[in-house]
Structure formats: C-alpha cells, structure tokens
mmCIF file of C-alpha atoms and ligand atoms in Angstrom:
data_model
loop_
_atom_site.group_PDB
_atom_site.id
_atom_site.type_symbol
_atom_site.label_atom_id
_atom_site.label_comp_id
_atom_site.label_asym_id
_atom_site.label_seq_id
_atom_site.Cartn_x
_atom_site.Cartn_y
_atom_site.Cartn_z
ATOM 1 C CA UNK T 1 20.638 307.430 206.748
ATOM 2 C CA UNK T 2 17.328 305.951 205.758
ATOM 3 C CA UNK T 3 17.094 302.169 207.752
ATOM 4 C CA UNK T 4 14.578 299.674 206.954
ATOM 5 C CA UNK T 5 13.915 296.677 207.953
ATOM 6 C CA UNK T 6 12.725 293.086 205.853
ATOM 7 C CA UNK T 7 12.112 289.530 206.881
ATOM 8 C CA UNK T 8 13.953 286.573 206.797
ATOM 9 C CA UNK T 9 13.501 283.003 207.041
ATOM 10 C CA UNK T 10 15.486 280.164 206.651
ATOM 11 C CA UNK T 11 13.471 277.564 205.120
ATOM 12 C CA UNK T 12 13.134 273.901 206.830
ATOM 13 C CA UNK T 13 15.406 272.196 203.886
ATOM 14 C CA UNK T 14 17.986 274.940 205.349
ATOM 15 C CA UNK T 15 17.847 274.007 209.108
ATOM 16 C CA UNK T 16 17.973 270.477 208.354
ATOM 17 C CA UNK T 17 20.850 271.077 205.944
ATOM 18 C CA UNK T 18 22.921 272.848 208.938
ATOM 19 C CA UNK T 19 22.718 276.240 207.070
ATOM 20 C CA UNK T 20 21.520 278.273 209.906
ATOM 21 C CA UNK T 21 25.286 279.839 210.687
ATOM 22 C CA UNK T 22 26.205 279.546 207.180
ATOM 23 C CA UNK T 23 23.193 282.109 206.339
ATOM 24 C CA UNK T 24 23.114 284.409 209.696
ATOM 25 C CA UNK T 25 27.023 284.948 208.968
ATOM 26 C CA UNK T 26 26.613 286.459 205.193
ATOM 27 C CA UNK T 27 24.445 288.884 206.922
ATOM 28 C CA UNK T 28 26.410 289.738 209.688
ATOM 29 C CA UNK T 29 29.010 290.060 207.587
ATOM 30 C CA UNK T 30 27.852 292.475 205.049
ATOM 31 C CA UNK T 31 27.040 295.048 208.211
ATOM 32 C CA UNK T 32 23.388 294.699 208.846
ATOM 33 C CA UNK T 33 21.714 294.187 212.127
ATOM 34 C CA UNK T 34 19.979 291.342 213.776
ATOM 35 C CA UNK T 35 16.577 292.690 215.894
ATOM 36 C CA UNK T 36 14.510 289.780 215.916
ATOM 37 C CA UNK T 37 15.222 286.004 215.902
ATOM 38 C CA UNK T 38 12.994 282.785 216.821
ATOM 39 C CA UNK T 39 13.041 279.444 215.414
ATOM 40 C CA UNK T 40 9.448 277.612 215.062
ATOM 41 C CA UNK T 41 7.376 274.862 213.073
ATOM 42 C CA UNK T 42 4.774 277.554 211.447
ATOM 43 C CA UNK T 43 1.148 276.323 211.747
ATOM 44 C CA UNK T 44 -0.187 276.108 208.116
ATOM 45 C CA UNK T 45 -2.403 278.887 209.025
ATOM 46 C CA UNK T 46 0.891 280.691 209.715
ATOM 47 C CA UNK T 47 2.077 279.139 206.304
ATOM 48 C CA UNK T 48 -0.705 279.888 204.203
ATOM 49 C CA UNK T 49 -0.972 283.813 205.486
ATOM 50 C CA UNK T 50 2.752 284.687 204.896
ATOM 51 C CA UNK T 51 2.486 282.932 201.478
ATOM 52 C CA UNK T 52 -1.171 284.457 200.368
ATOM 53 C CA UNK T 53 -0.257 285.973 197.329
ATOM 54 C CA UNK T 54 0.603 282.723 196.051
ATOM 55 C CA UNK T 55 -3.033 281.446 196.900
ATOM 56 C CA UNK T 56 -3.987 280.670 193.288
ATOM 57 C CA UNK T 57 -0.681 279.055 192.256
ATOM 58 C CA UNK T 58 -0.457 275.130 191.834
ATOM 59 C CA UNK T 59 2.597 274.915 193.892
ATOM 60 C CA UNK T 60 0.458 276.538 196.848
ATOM 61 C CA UNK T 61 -0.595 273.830 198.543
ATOM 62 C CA UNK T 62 2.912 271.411 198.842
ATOM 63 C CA UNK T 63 4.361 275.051 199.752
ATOM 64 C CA UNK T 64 2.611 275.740 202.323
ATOM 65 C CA UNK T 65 3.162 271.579 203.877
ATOM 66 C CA UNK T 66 7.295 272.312 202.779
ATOM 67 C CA UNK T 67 7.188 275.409 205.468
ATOM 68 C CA UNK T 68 5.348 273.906 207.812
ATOM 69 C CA UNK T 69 6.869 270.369 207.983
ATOM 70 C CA UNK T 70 9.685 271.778 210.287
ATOM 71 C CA UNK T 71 11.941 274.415 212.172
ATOM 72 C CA UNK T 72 12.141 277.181 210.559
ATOM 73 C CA UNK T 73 14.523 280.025 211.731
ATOM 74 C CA UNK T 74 12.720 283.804 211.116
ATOM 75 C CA UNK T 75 14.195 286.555 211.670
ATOM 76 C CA UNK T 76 14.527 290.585 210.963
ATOM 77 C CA UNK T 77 17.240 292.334 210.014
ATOM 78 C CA UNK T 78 17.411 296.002 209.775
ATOM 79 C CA UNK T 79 19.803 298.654 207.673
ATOM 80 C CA UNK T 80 20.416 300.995 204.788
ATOM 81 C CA UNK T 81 18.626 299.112 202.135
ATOM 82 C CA UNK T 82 18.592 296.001 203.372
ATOM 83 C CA UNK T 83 14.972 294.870 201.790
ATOM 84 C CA UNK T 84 16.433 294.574 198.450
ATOM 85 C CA UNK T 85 20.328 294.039 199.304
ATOM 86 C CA UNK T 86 18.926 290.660 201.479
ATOM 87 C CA UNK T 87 16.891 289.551 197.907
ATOM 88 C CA UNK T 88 20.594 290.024 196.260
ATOM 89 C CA UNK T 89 21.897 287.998 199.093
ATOM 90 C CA UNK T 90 19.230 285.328 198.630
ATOM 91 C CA UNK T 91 19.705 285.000 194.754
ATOM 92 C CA UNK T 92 17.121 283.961 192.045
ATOM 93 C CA UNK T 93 13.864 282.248 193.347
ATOM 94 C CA UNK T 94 15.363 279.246 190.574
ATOM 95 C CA UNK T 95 18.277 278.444 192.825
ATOM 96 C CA UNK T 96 19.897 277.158 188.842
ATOM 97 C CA UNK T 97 19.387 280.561 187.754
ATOM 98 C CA UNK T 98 20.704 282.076 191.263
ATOM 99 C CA UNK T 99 24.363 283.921 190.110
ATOM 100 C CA UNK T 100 27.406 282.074 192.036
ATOM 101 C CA UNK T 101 28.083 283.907 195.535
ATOM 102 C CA UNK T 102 24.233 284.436 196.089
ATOM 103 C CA UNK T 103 23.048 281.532 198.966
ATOM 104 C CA UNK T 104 20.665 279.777 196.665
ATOM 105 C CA UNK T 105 23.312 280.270 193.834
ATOM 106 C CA UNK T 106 25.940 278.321 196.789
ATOM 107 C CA UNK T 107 24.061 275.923 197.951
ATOM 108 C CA UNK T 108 20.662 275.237 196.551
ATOM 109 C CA UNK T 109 19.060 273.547 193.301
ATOM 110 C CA UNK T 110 15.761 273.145 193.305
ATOM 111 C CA UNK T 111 12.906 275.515 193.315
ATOM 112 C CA UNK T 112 10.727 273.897 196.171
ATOM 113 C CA UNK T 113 13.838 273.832 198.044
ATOM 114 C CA UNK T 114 15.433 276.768 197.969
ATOM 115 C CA UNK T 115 16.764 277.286 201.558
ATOM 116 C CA UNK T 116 15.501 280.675 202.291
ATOM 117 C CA UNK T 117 13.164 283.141 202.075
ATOM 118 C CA UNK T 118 13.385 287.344 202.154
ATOM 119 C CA UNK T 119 10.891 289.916 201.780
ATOM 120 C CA UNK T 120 10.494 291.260 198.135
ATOM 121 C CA UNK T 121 9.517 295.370 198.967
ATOM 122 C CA UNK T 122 8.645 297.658 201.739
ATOM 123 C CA UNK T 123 4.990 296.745 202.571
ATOM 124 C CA UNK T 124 5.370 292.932 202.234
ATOM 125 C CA UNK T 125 8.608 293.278 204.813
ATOM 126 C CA UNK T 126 6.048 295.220 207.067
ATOM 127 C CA UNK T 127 3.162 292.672 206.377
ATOM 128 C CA UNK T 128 5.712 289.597 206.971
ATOM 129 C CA UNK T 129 7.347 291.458 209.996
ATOM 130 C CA UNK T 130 4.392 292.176 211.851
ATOM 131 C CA UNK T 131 2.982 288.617 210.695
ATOM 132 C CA UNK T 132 5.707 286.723 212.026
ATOM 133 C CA UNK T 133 6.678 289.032 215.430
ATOM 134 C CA UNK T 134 5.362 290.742 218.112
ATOM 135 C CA UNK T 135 6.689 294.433 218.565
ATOM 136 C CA UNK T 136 8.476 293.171 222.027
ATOM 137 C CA UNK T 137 10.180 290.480 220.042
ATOM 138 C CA UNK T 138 11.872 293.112 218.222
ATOM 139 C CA UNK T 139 15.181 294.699 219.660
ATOM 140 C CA UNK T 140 16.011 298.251 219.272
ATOM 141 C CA UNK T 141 20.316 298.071 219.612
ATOM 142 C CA UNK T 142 22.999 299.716 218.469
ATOM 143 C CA UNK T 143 25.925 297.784 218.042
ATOM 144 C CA UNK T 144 29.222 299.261 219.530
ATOM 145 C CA UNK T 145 30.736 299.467 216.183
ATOM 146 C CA UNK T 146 28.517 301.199 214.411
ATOM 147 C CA UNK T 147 30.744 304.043 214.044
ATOM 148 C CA UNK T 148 32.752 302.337 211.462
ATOM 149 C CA UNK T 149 30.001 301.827 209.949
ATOM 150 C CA UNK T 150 28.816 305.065 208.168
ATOM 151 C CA UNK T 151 31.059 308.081 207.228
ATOM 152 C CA UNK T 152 30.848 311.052 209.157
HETATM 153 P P1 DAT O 201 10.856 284.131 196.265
HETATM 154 O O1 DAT O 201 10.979 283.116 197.376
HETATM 155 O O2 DAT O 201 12.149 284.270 195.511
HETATM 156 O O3 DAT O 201 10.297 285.441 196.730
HETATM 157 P P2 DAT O 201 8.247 283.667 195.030
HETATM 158 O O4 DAT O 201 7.688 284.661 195.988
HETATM 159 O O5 DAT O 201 7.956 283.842 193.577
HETATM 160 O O6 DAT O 201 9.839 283.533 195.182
HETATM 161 O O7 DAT O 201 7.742 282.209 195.431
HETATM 162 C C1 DAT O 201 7.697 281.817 196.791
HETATM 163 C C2 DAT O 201 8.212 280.428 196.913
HETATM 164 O O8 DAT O 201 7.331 279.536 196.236
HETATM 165 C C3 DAT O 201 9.584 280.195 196.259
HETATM 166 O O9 DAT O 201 10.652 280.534 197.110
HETATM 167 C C4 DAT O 201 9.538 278.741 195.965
HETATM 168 C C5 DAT O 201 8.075 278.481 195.635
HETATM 169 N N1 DAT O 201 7.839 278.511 194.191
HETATM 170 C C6 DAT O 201 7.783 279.608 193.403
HETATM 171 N N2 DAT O 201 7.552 279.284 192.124
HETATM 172 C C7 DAT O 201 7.447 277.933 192.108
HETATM 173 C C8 DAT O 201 7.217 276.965 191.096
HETATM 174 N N3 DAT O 201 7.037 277.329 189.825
HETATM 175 N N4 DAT O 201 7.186 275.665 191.464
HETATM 176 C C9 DAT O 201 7.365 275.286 192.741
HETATM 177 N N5 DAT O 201 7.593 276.139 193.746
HETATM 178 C C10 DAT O 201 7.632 277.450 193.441
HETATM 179 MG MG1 MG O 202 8.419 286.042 197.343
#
C-alpha cells in the first residue's frame, strides 16, 4: 500500500467562518490520517514562498495579504492517494464551478475566498510540507483501527 502524504490549509476566510471542524471531519471521515497540525498567521515571506508559482499573476499580491491577514490552520495528512483524493475533497479552485459535496462546492463562492487550500502533486506536497513543518512536527501513528482499514 503506497502512502503519501500532501498539505493542507484552511484558509483565514475558513477559520473565521468556523469551518475548522467542518473541514478536519470530511477528512477524518473518508479514512486518512492526521500527522501534523498547527494553526498560525503566516508571515508574507511565509505567504509569498508557499504561493511562488503564482509570482507573476495579478492576483499575487492581495493573495499573499488574504493568507497572511489571519489564523490559518495547516496541516498534513497522509494515505493511499491522498494528494489528489484531498484536491477532489477541496473542489474546483472557482468555488461556482466546485461540483456539490466538494467543500468549496458546500460552502464557498468566490475565488479569493475559497476556504482552503491542498497540494496539487507529489513534489509541491513535499515542497509545501517541508515549507510549512519541521520533521519533529510531524507524527508517525498508527491509528488502532487501521485494520479495518485495508483488506488483508
Ligand atoms: P488552487 O488553490 O485550487 O490550487 P491555484 O493554485 O490555481 O488554485 O491558485 C491559488 C489560489 O490563488 C486560489 O486558491 C485562489 C487564488 N486565485 C487563483 N486564480 C485566481 C484569480 N483568477 N483571481 C483571484 N484569485 C485567484
Ligand atoms: Mg494550487
């Protein structure tokens, strides 16, 4: 059983919304496992690293002020697949676009706020990871249940 492991945040429109449970639960639900979890106001330095690849876009700057204006909760989550089952989770980046049942498809509208983010492929899950965390902040568990988990 292959197990990876991607990056989550929930956005500051989704703390100050009172998402936080709301979002941890549809991924405890679905069977994947929490490692790491911290709550912060990202530094724009912070800000502008994890959203680089967005440098040259117009939306950059008020982006990187959005993530940085308050809590945010980051976390990682590890399990079969999990880097693109968590984007499936998530929905379309257009939360009007984002299918029903998808959390910016729930409970989002607009772009700029869209409540959460998740890592979109292996190496930007091990870039955001290792961007956002220390290797002590990450647990290595295994939950008591895991045995009903996976067949045998
Ligand atoms: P995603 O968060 O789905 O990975 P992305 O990486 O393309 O989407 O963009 C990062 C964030 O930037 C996105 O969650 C919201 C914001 N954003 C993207 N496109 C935008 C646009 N056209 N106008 C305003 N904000 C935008
Ligand atoms: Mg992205």
């Amino acid at each position: 059983m292959h197990q990876e492991k991607t990056f989550i945040a929930i956005k500051p429109d989704g703390v100050q919304r009172g998402f936080i449970s709301e979002i941890i639960g549809r991924f405890e639900r679905k069977g994947f496992k929490l490692v790491a979890l911290k709550q912060l106001i990202p530094s724009k330095e912070l800000a502008q690293k994890h959203y680089g690849v967005h440098k040259e876009r117009p939306f950059f700057n008020d982006l990187v002020d959005f993530i940085s204006s308050g809590p945010v909760v980051a976390m990682v989550w590890e399990g079969e697949g999990v880097i693109s089952s968590a984007r499936k989770i998530i929905g379309a980046t257009k939360p009007l676009e984002a299918e029903p049942g998808t959390i910016r498809g729930d409970l989002a509208v607009n772009i700029g706020r869209n409540i959460i983010h998740g890592s979109d492929g292996p190496d930007t899950a091990s870039f955001e990871i290792n961007l956002w965390f220390n290797n002590e902040e990450i647990c290595d568990w295994n939950p008591s249940d895991s045995i009903w988990r996976v067949e045998n």
